[in-house]
Short mmCIF file of C-alpha atoms in Angstrom, two decimals:
data_model
loop_
_atom_site.label_atom_id
_atom_site.label_comp_id
_atom_site.label_asym_id
_atom_site.label_seq_id
_atom_site.Cartn_x
_atom_site.Cartn_y
_atom_site.Cartn_z
CA UNK A 22 -18.78 -16.14 -3.63
CA UNK A 23 -17.37 -19.50 -4.44
CA UNK A 24 -19.53 -22.55 -5.18
CA UNK A 25 -19.15 -23.72 -1.61
CA UNK A 26 -20.35 -20.39 -0.32
CA UNK A 27 -17.01 -19.27 1.14
CA UNK A 28 -15.48 -15.96 0.08
CA UNK A 29 -12.91 -16.06 -2.76
CA UNK A 30 -9.63 -14.53 -1.69
CA UNK A 31 -6.76 -13.88 -4.12
CA UNK A 32 -3.48 -12.10 -3.65
CA UNK A 33 -0.63 -10.44 -5.59
CA UNK A 34 2.67 -10.83 -3.82
CA UNK A 35 5.50 -8.94 -5.61
CA UNK A 36 9.10 -8.73 -4.38
CA UNK A 37 10.10 -5.08 -4.01
CA UNK A 38 13.50 -5.44 -5.70
CA UNK A 39 12.55 -3.34 -8.73
CA UNK A 40 9.66 -1.90 -10.75
CA UNK A 41 6.24 -3.50 -11.27
CA UNK A 42 7.16 -5.78 -14.19
CA UNK A 43 4.64 -5.97 -17.01
CA UNK A 44 4.30 -9.70 -16.44
CA UNK A 45 3.62 -9.10 -12.73
CA UNK A 46 1.03 -6.52 -13.67
CA UNK A 47 -0.82 -9.15 -15.70
CA UNK A 48 -0.67 -11.53 -12.75
CA UNK A 49 -2.09 -8.80 -10.50
CA UNK A 50 -4.83 -8.08 -13.07
CA UNK A 51 -5.90 -11.74 -13.29
CA UNK A 52 -6.05 -12.05 -9.50
CA UNK A 53 -7.97 -8.80 -9.21
CA UNK A 54 -10.49 -9.71 -11.95
CA UNK A 55 -11.05 -13.15 -10.48
CA UNK A 56 -11.75 -11.78 -7.03
CA UNK A 57 -13.99 -8.99 -8.32
CA UNK A 58 -15.86 -11.41 -10.59
CA UNK A 59 -16.74 -13.58 -7.57
CA UNK A 60 -17.38 -10.68 -5.20
CA UNK A 61 -14.39 -11.73 -3.16
CA UNK A 62 -11.26 -10.07 -1.81
CA UNK A 63 -8.05 -9.11 -3.57
CA UNK A 64 -5.02 -8.67 -1.26
CA UNK A 65 -1.62 -7.12 -1.81
CA UNK A 66 1.36 -8.55 0.01
CA UNK A 67 4.84 -7.07 -0.43
CA UNK A 68 7.30 -9.97 -0.06
CA UNK A 69 10.12 -7.92 1.40
CA UNK A 70 11.99 -10.74 3.22
CA UNK A 71 15.09 -10.10 1.10
CA UNK A 72 16.09 -6.98 3.01
CA UNK A 73 19.36 -6.58 1.15
CA UNK A 74 17.58 -6.10 -2.15
CA UNK A 75 14.23 -4.70 -1.13
CA UNK A 76 14.00 -0.89 -1.37
CA UNK A 77 11.44 1.76 -0.41
CA UNK A 78 11.69 3.10 -4.01
CA UNK A 79 10.70 -0.28 -5.42
CA UNK A 80 7.76 -0.58 -2.99
CA UNK A 81 6.58 2.92 -4.01
CA UNK A 82 6.89 1.99 -7.73
CA UNK A 83 4.82 -1.15 -7.21
CA UNK A 84 2.08 0.71 -5.34
CA UNK A 85 2.09 3.50 -7.90
CA UNK A 86 1.88 1.04 -10.79
CA UNK A 87 -1.03 -0.78 -9.17
CA UNK A 88 -2.93 2.42 -8.65
CA UNK A 89 -2.29 3.62 -12.21
CA UNK A 90 -3.74 0.35 -13.56
CA UNK A 91 -6.77 0.77 -11.35
CA UNK A 92 -6.04 -2.39 -9.39
CA UNK A 93 -7.21 -1.45 -5.91
CA UNK A 94 -6.69 -3.91 -3.11
CA UNK A 95 -8.83 -4.66 -0.11
CA UNK A 96 -7.59 -3.35 3.17
CA UNK A 97 -4.01 -2.22 3.61
CA UNK A 98 -1.06 -3.70 1.92
CA UNK A 99 0.78 -6.39 3.88
CA UNK A 100 4.50 -6.66 4.37
CA UNK A 101 5.84 -10.20 4.71
CA UNK A 102 8.71 -9.19 6.98
CA UNK A 103 6.19 -8.21 9.62
CA UNK A 104 5.27 -11.88 10.11
CA UNK A 105 8.71 -13.41 10.69
CA UNK A 106 7.87 -14.49 14.21
CA UNK A 107 4.70 -16.26 12.93
CA UNK A 108 6.77 -17.99 10.23
CA UNK A 109 9.25 -19.26 12.86
CA UNK A 110 6.34 -20.37 15.02
CA UNK A 111 5.05 -22.60 12.25
CA UNK A 112 8.51 -24.02 11.61
CA UNK A 113 8.78 -24.99 15.29
CA UNK A 114 5.33 -26.50 15.18
CA UNK A 115 6.47 -28.64 12.24
CA UNK A 116 9.47 -29.73 14.36
CA UNK A 117 7.08 -30.74 17.16
CA UNK A 118 4.89 -32.71 14.77
CA UNK A 119 7.87 -34.56 13.36
CA UNK A 120 7.56 -32.99 9.90
CA UNK A 121 10.74 -30.98 10.13
CA UNK A 122 14.17 -31.45 11.69
CA UNK A 123 17.27 -29.52 12.71
CA UNK A 124 20.05 -29.94 10.17
CA UNK A 125 23.62 -29.28 11.22
CA UNK A 126 25.22 -29.95 7.85
CA UNK A 127 28.18 -27.66 7.05
CA UNK A 128 28.67 -25.80 3.80
CA UNK A 129 31.54 -28.17 3.04
CA UNK A 130 29.29 -31.23 3.41
CA UNK A 131 26.66 -29.60 1.17
CA UNK A 132 29.31 -28.75 -1.45
CA UNK A 133 30.57 -32.36 -1.39
CA UNK A 134 27.05 -33.68 -2.09
CA UNK A 135 26.57 -31.20 -4.86
CA UNK A 136 29.88 -32.10 -6.46
CA UNK A 137 29.07 -35.81 -6.26
CA UNK A 138 25.74 -35.28 -8.01
CA UNK A 139 27.45 -33.31 -10.77
CA UNK A 140 29.99 -36.06 -11.34
CA UNK A 141 27.27 -38.71 -11.47
CA UNK A 142 25.14 -36.45 -13.79
CA UNK A 143 22.05 -36.61 -11.50
CA UNK A 144 19.83 -33.94 -9.99
CA UNK A 145 21.16 -32.61 -6.71
CA UNK A 146 19.04 -33.68 -3.71
CA UNK A 147 19.92 -33.02 -0.10
CA UNK A 148 20.57 -36.17 1.88
CA UNK A 149 20.94 -35.02 5.44
CA UNK A 150 22.24 -37.37 8.12
CA UNK A 151 20.15 -35.38 10.59
CA UNK A 152 16.78 -36.23 9.04
CA UNK A 153 15.95 -38.87 11.65
CA UNK A 154 18.10 -37.58 14.53
CA UNK A 155 17.52 -35.12 17.29
CA UNK A 156 20.86 -35.28 19.07
CA UNK A 157 22.56 -32.36 17.40
CA UNK A 158 25.26 -30.35 19.10
CA UNK A 159 23.82 -27.48 21.16
CA UNK A 160 26.67 -25.16 20.38
CA UNK A 161 26.54 -25.36 16.56
CA UNK A 162 24.32 -23.43 14.13
CA UNK A 163 21.58 -25.31 12.27
CA UNK A 164 18.85 -24.80 9.78
CA UNK A 165 15.32 -26.25 10.02
CA UNK A 166 14.45 -28.43 7.04
CA UNK A 167 11.12 -29.89 6.06
CA UNK A 168 11.00 -33.66 6.28
CA UNK A 169 9.56 -34.07 2.79
CA UNK A 170 7.62 -37.20 1.95
CA UNK A 171 9.81 -39.67 0.04
CA UNK A 172 7.25 -42.15 -1.28
CA UNK A 173 4.32 -41.74 -3.67
CA UNK A 174 3.54 -38.62 -5.63
CA UNK A 175 2.01 -35.17 -5.13
CA UNK A 176 -0.71 -34.13 -7.52
CA UNK A 177 -2.05 -30.67 -8.32
CA UNK A 178 -5.34 -30.14 -10.11
CA UNK A 179 -4.27 -26.87 -11.60
CA UNK A 180 -7.02 -24.63 -13.04
CA UNK A 181 -4.86 -23.70 -16.02
CA UNK A 182 -2.30 -26.51 -16.40
CA UNK A 183 -4.69 -29.39 -15.61
CA UNK A 184 -3.55 -32.36 -13.54
CA UNK A 185 0.16 -32.18 -12.83
CA UNK A 186 2.02 -34.76 -10.73
CA UNK A 187 5.54 -35.09 -9.37
CA UNK A 188 7.21 -38.01 -7.60
CA UNK A 189 7.86 -37.14 -3.96
CA UNK A 190 11.37 -38.57 -4.30
CA UNK A 191 12.12 -35.50 -6.40
CA UNK A 192 11.20 -33.09 -3.58
CA UNK A 193 14.20 -32.57 -1.32
CA UNK A 194 14.27 -31.49 2.30
CA UNK A 195 14.32 -27.80 1.68
CA UNK A 196 15.18 -25.22 4.33
CA UNK A 197 12.34 -23.59 6.30
CA UNK A 198 14.37 -21.50 8.73
CA UNK A 199 17.92 -20.25 8.08
CA UNK A 200 20.64 -20.60 10.62
CA UNK A 201 19.97 -16.98 11.76
CA UNK A 202 16.35 -17.88 12.42
CA UNK A 203 14.91 -16.04 9.46
CA UNK A 204 12.28 -17.76 7.28
CA UNK A 205 12.78 -18.79 3.65
CA UNK A 206 10.42 -17.70 0.93
CA UNK A 207 9.04 -21.23 0.64
CA UNK A 208 7.84 -21.20 4.24
CA UNK A 209 6.77 -17.60 4.47
CA UNK A 210 4.53 -17.68 1.38
CA UNK A 211 2.64 -20.74 2.63
CA UNK A 212 2.10 -19.32 6.10
CA UNK A 213 1.00 -15.98 4.79
CA UNK A 214 -1.39 -17.44 2.27
CA UNK A 215 -3.02 -19.57 5.01
CA UNK A 216 -3.19 -16.77 7.57
CA UNK A 217 -4.64 -14.31 5.02
CA UNK A 218 -7.28 -16.87 3.98
CA UNK A 219 -6.12 -17.07 0.34
CA UNK A 220 -8.30 -19.52 -1.50
CA UNK A 221 -6.82 -19.22 -5.00
CA UNK A 222 -3.13 -18.84 -5.85
CA UNK A 223 -3.00 -17.39 -9.35
CA UNK A 224 0.58 -16.74 -10.54
CA UNK A 225 3.15 -17.45 -13.30
CA UNK A 226 3.90 -21.01 -14.25
CA UNK A 227 7.54 -20.45 -13.23
CA UNK A 228 6.16 -21.06 -9.71
CA UNK A 229 4.68 -24.45 -10.57
CA UNK A 230 7.61 -26.39 -9.13
CA UNK A 231 7.35 -24.35 -5.97
CA UNK A 232 3.75 -25.42 -5.58
CA UNK A 233 4.68 -29.07 -4.90
CA UNK A 234 7.09 -28.03 -2.12
CA UNK A 235 4.58 -25.60 -0.69
CA UNK A 236 1.86 -28.28 -0.65
CA UNK A 237 4.13 -30.41 1.43
CA UNK A 238 4.08 -27.73 4.15
CA UNK A 239 0.33 -27.28 3.80
CA UNK A 240 -0.36 -30.93 4.27
CA UNK A 241 2.10 -31.29 7.15
CA UNK A 242 0.17 -28.54 8.91
CA UNK A 243 -3.23 -30.10 8.01
CA UNK A 244 -4.25 -26.82 6.34
CA UNK A 245 -6.68 -26.49 3.43
CA UNK A 246 -4.88 -26.73 0.12
CA UNK A 247 -5.57 -23.58 -1.96
CA UNK A 248 -6.70 -23.86 -5.59
CA UNK A 249 -3.74 -23.29 -7.88
CA UNK A 250 -3.74 -21.64 -11.27
CA UNK A 251 -0.31 -21.33 -12.95
CA UNK A 252 -0.50 -18.95 -15.90
CA UNK A 253 2.03 -19.31 -18.79
CA UNK A 254 4.58 -16.55 -18.96
CA UNK A 255 4.62 -13.81 -21.56
CA UNK A 256 7.09 -14.24 -24.43
CA UNK A 257 8.47 -11.80 -26.93
CA UNK A 258 7.34 -11.66 -30.58
CA UNK A 259 10.10 -14.11 -31.48
CA UNK A 260 8.86 -16.69 -28.97
CA UNK A 261 11.74 -16.22 -26.59
CA UNK A 262 11.31 -15.42 -22.93
CA UNK A 263 10.26 -11.76 -22.51
CA UNK A 264 13.28 -9.56 -21.99
CA UNK A 265 13.91 -5.80 -21.87
CA UNK A 266 14.34 -5.70 -25.69
CA UNK A 267 10.86 -7.17 -26.01
CA UNK A 268 9.20 -4.86 -23.52
CA UNK A 269 9.85 -6.50 -20.16
CA UNK A 270 9.83 -3.11 -18.43
CA UNK A 271 8.00 -1.62 -15.52
CA UNK A 272 4.51 -0.29 -16.05
CA UNK A 273 5.90 3.18 -15.32
CA UNK A 274 7.85 2.98 -18.55
CA UNK A 275 4.66 2.24 -20.46
CA UNK A 276 3.11 5.31 -18.90
CA UNK A 277 6.00 7.74 -18.80
CA UNK A 278 8.34 6.73 -21.60
CA UNK A 279 5.94 5.28 -24.15
CA UNK A 280 2.77 7.24 -23.53
CA UNK A 281 0.16 4.57 -23.05
CA UNK A 282 -3.10 4.93 -21.20
CA UNK A 283 -3.80 2.60 -18.29
CA UNK A 284 -7.04 1.31 -19.77
CA UNK A 285 -5.18 0.30 -22.95
CA UNK A 286 -2.44 -1.53 -21.06
CA UNK A 287 -5.01 -3.24 -18.87
CA UNK A 288 -7.09 -4.33 -21.85
CA UNK A 289 -3.95 -5.58 -23.66
CA UNK A 290 -2.72 -7.53 -20.66
CA UNK A 291 -6.15 -9.11 -20.25
CA UNK A 292 -6.00 -10.42 -23.79
CA UNK A 293 -2.48 -11.78 -23.29
CA UNK A 294 -3.40 -15.33 -22.36
CA UNK A 295 -7.15 -14.94 -21.84
CA UNK A 296 -9.93 -14.55 -24.31
CA UNK A 297 -13.66 -14.12 -24.75
CA UNK A 298 -14.48 -15.13 -28.28
CA UNK A 299 -13.25 -12.57 -30.78
CA UNK A 300 -13.67 -9.59 -28.41
CA UNK A 301 -10.63 -7.35 -28.41
CA UNK A 302 -11.97 -4.13 -26.90
CA UNK A 303 -12.99 -5.10 -23.36
CA UNK A 304 -13.91 -2.46 -20.80
CA UNK A 305 -13.04 -3.03 -17.19
CA UNK A 306 -16.67 -3.60 -16.08
CA UNK A 307 -17.15 -6.12 -18.89
CA UNK A 308 -13.89 -7.85 -17.96
CA UNK A 309 -15.10 -8.30 -14.38
CA UNK A 310 -18.34 -9.84 -15.66
CA UNK A 311 -16.56 -12.20 -18.09
CA UNK A 312 -13.33 -13.19 -16.47
CA UNK A 313 -12.77 -16.84 -15.44
CA UNK A 314 -9.83 -19.22 -15.29
CA UNK A 315 -11.33 -21.66 -17.74
CA UNK A 316 -10.38 -19.41 -20.66
CA UNK A 317 -6.75 -18.83 -19.62
CA UNK A 318 -4.62 -20.46 -22.26
CA UNK A 319 -1.94 -23.07 -21.59
CA UNK A 320 0.56 -21.68 -24.11
CA UNK A 321 2.74 -18.65 -23.62
CA UNK A 322 1.44 -15.41 -25.07
CA UNK A 323 3.57 -13.25 -27.40
CA UNK A 324 3.89 -9.52 -26.64
CA UNK A 325 3.08 -7.39 -29.70
CA UNK A 326 3.69 -3.68 -29.53
CA UNK A 327 1.82 -3.01 -32.73
CA UNK A 328 -1.38 -4.47 -31.18
CA UNK A 329 -0.85 -2.46 -28.02
CA UNK A 330 -0.39 0.75 -30.06
CA UNK A 331 -3.53 0.15 -32.02
CA UNK A 332 -5.47 -0.54 -28.82
CA UNK A 333 -4.02 2.56 -27.24
CA UNK A 334 -5.07 4.63 -30.28
CA UNK A 335 -8.62 3.40 -29.74
CA UNK A 336 -8.66 4.47 -26.10
CA UNK A 337 -7.11 7.83 -26.93
CA UNK A 338 -9.92 8.49 -29.40
CA UNK A 339 -12.43 7.50 -26.75
CA UNK A 340 -10.82 9.50 -23.94
CA UNK A 341 -12.15 12.78 -22.50
CA UNK A 342 -10.51 15.83 -24.11
CA UNK A 343 -9.88 17.61 -20.81
CA UNK A 344 -8.17 14.49 -19.47
CA UNK A 345 -5.91 14.12 -22.48
CA UNK A 346 -4.94 17.79 -22.38
CA UNK A 347 -3.99 17.36 -18.73
CA UNK A 348 -1.87 14.31 -19.56
CA UNK A 349 0.03 15.77 -22.51
CA UNK A 350 0.49 19.34 -21.24
CA UNK A 351 3.74 18.46 -19.33
CA UNK A 352 5.09 16.82 -22.48
CA UNK A 353 4.68 19.90 -24.66
CA UNK A 354 7.35 21.95 -22.91
CA UNK A 355 6.90 25.19 -21.00
CA UNK A 356 4.01 25.58 -18.63
CA UNK A 357 0.84 26.47 -20.55
CA UNK A 358 -1.26 29.50 -19.73
CA UNK A 359 -5.00 29.04 -19.05
CA UNK A 360 -5.73 30.32 -22.58
CA UNK A 361 -3.24 27.83 -24.03
CA UNK A 362 -4.77 24.96 -22.02
CA UNK A 363 -8.20 25.96 -23.38
CA UNK A 364 -6.79 25.94 -26.90
CA UNK A 365 -5.30 22.48 -26.36
CA UNK A 366 -8.68 21.18 -25.26
CA UNK A 367 -10.36 22.70 -28.30
CA UNK A 368 -7.76 21.11 -30.55
CA UNK A 369 -8.02 17.66 -28.99
CA UNK A 370 -10.83 16.20 -31.23
CA UNK A 371 -8.58 16.79 -34.28
CA UNK A 372 -5.25 15.89 -32.64
CA UNK A 373 -6.32 12.61 -31.09
CA UNK A 374 -7.81 11.27 -34.33
CA UNK A 375 -4.28 10.56 -35.65
CA UNK A 376 -2.33 9.63 -32.46
CA UNK A 377 -1.61 6.21 -31.04
CA UNK A 378 0.34 7.28 -27.97
CA UNK A 379 0.42 10.28 -25.74
CA UNK A 380 3.90 11.03 -27.13
CA UNK A 381 2.50 11.27 -30.62
CA UNK A 382 -0.42 13.32 -29.30
CA UNK A 383 1.94 15.79 -27.63
CA UNK A 384 4.12 16.01 -30.72
CA UNK A 385 1.07 16.68 -32.84
CA UNK A 386 -0.02 19.52 -30.50
CA UNK A 387 3.31 21.34 -30.26
CA UNK A 388 2.74 23.42 -33.38
CA UNK A 389 -0.03 25.26 -31.56
CA UNK A 390 2.53 26.74 -29.13
CA UNK A 391 5.71 26.93 -31.18
CA UNK A 392 7.41 30.31 -31.11
CA UNK A 393 7.97 32.19 -34.39
CA UNK A 394 9.89 31.91 -36.57
CA UNK A 395 9.05 28.21 -36.73
CA UNK A 396 11.77 25.59 -36.90
CA UNK A 397 11.21 23.74 -40.16
CA UNK A 398 11.49 20.00 -40.67
CA UNK A 399 13.71 19.40 -43.71
CA UNK A 400 10.81 17.91 -45.76
CA UNK A 401 8.57 20.84 -44.86
CA UNK A 402 11.30 23.38 -45.82
CA UNK A 403 11.59 21.75 -49.29
CA UNK A 404 7.94 22.62 -49.97
CA UNK A 405 8.60 26.36 -49.66
CA UNK A 406 9.73 26.90 -53.24
CA UNK A 407 9.41 30.32 -54.95
CA UNK A 408 6.31 29.00 -56.78
CA UNK A 409 4.67 27.83 -53.50
CA UNK A 410 5.58 31.07 -51.70
CA UNK A 411 3.61 32.87 -54.42
CA UNK A 412 0.63 30.69 -53.52
CA UNK A 413 1.16 31.45 -49.86
CA UNK A 414 1.14 35.17 -50.63
CA UNK A 415 -2.19 34.82 -52.43
CA UNK A 416 -3.60 32.84 -49.50
CA UNK A 417 -2.27 35.49 -47.01
CA UNK A 418 -4.05 38.27 -48.92
CA UNK A 419 -7.36 36.39 -49.11
CA UNK A 420 -7.32 35.27 -45.46
CA UNK A 421 -6.58 38.87 -44.35
CA UNK A 422 -9.92 39.95 -45.71
CA UNK A 423 -12.04 37.57 -43.67
CA UNK A 424 -14.43 39.16 -41.18
CA UNK A 425 -15.20 35.80 -39.46
CA UNK A 426 -12.68 33.06 -38.68
CA UNK A 427 -13.95 29.52 -38.34
CA UNK A 428 -13.54 26.19 -40.12
CA UNK A 429 -16.10 26.91 -42.85
CA UNK A 430 -14.92 30.45 -43.49
CA UNK A 431 -11.22 29.52 -43.91
CA UNK A 432 -12.11 26.45 -46.05
CA UNK A 433 -14.17 28.52 -48.48
CA UNK A 434 -11.39 31.07 -48.66
CA UNK A 435 -8.57 28.61 -49.37
CA UNK A 436 -10.61 26.69 -51.91
CA UNK A 437 -11.20 29.94 -53.78
CA UNK A 438 -7.52 30.83 -53.75
CA UNK A 439 -6.65 27.36 -55.18
CA UNK A 440 -9.38 27.74 -57.79
CA UNK A 441 -8.13 31.21 -58.85
CA UNK A 442 -4.55 29.93 -59.07
CA UNK A 443 -5.79 26.92 -61.13
CA UNK A 444 -4.18 24.40 -58.80
CA UNK A 445 -5.55 21.43 -56.93
CA UNK A 446 -6.26 22.06 -53.24
CA UNK A 447 -3.39 19.78 -52.16
CA UNK A 448 -0.95 21.90 -54.11
CA UNK A 449 -1.77 24.82 -51.82
CA UNK A 450 -2.47 22.86 -48.66
CA UNK A 451 0.98 21.27 -48.53
CA UNK A 452 3.07 24.50 -48.40
CA UNK A 453 0.40 26.11 -46.29
CA UNK A 454 0.74 23.30 -43.70
CA UNK A 455 4.53 23.71 -43.74
CA UNK A 456 4.19 27.45 -43.18
CA UNK A 457 1.71 27.06 -40.35
CA UNK A 458 3.28 24.09 -38.48
CA UNK A 459 6.79 23.57 -39.79
CA UNK A 460 5.86 19.98 -40.58
CA UNK A 461 4.44 17.88 -43.36
CA UNK A 462 1.77 16.22 -41.16
CA UNK A 463 -0.87 17.86 -38.95
CA UNK A 464 -4.61 17.85 -38.41
CA UNK A 465 -6.67 19.01 -41.36
CA UNK A 466 -5.38 22.33 -42.75
CA UNK A 467 -8.63 24.10 -42.17
CA UNK A 468 -8.68 22.98 -38.52
CA UNK A 469 -5.10 24.19 -38.16
CA UNK A 470 -6.09 27.62 -39.41
CA UNK A 471 -9.18 27.73 -37.17
CA UNK A 472 -7.26 26.65 -34.08
CA UNK A 473 -4.31 29.06 -34.59
CA UNK A 474 -6.60 31.99 -35.09
CA UNK A 475 -6.43 34.73 -37.73
CA UNK A 476 -3.57 36.76 -36.26
CA UNK A 477 -1.19 33.87 -35.57
CA UNK A 478 -1.98 32.14 -38.90
CA UNK A 479 -1.30 35.32 -40.94
CA UNK A 480 1.93 35.97 -39.03
CA UNK A 481 3.24 32.47 -39.67
CA UNK A 482 2.42 32.59 -43.36
CA UNK A 483 4.01 36.00 -43.59
CA UNK A 484 7.25 34.69 -42.04
CA UNK A 485 7.60 32.20 -44.90
CA UNK A 486 6.71 34.70 -47.63
CA UNK A 487 9.33 37.23 -46.40
CA UNK A 488 12.05 34.72 -45.45
CA UNK A 489 12.79 32.22 -48.25
CA UNK A 490 13.97 28.89 -46.86
CA UNK A 491 17.47 27.70 -47.67
#
């Protein structure tokens, strides 16, 4: 509850013209956390008024991304286009109150004013001859414009930016209803926020200029002014505005293409612009307890994939083995049998210790299911020299005699082979790893042997003894 006792209500209002952008995901997260921290409501409104660009696929991607991040919303999702009649109703009420007017200016007249402003090197502001008239021609199309205040200033006590003021002379008479009767974004968002009881508008600071215009509508309707919090945008590592080359992709790309866990992405986004001392690893329950607007920074945050990867590696190591196996199984290739799934789960404690993404985790697990003869990485093939194949032959003979096959048994066996050959353990482990996995990196060699089992291990070693690598 808020200090006044009323329920806190926040909202996330994406436009369904594409994926759920990573910056939008952070905005959603901040709104969600603020509402949950105060025991309030978090609403989702799809701003689909641009019917030409809004798509069902984009809406599905937004909802899917929200669910993947664990950002559940209260009630059903709202669609802004369902409220057009209400938006028009408010516009006409503003006309009745004298806070709006019908403007019959033609495109040619608007173009002439714009051209004059450019020649005089001044900002373009609409100066409509219809502002104080109501005798427009009945047979001509018109738009409804807000009669914006022209004197004084509008001030916002922003929870992130602090006190921000703009001279009212800078706010032009913007359009509320288009000539076809459809509402503009500027009108629709104000009406919807009011009707949905939104108390706190938390969004990117690229909307700060919009806030002054929207407040003009709020005050003209004598509605309560919401609390604003305009969060600085995310920048790339070079300080430039976040773009696709920096990582300005949909959250589905972070999940599907880059192999991140939702808890890692959520934790990272939380720390992009908000902090709690030196804490870096912040679980969702802890974030709800700690989150406030006072600790949102005023400066843009810089996206750092290395930090995200390290954070993701932490969450992979903490994740349930069954869950990880379920996530990476489709990335390994052919459908796994129940026995292969069980093997993947058994291998997970070793596999996840060295992986920072699900992609790396899947790559690290593939050796378990590779068909013989193994495809060799070039560096692994170079390890299979005649001298090393002789070591492999000795290891094959010793391993064949084992009655039990577990980590301790194979470790004792391989150490004895190395000792008898008078070589360091690494001298044997390197070609053995190449023979068993086709790679130069893998989990510990004794774990690899234990996981593959005696039969498969011996067969893979035998393949390399009998077939010298070119």
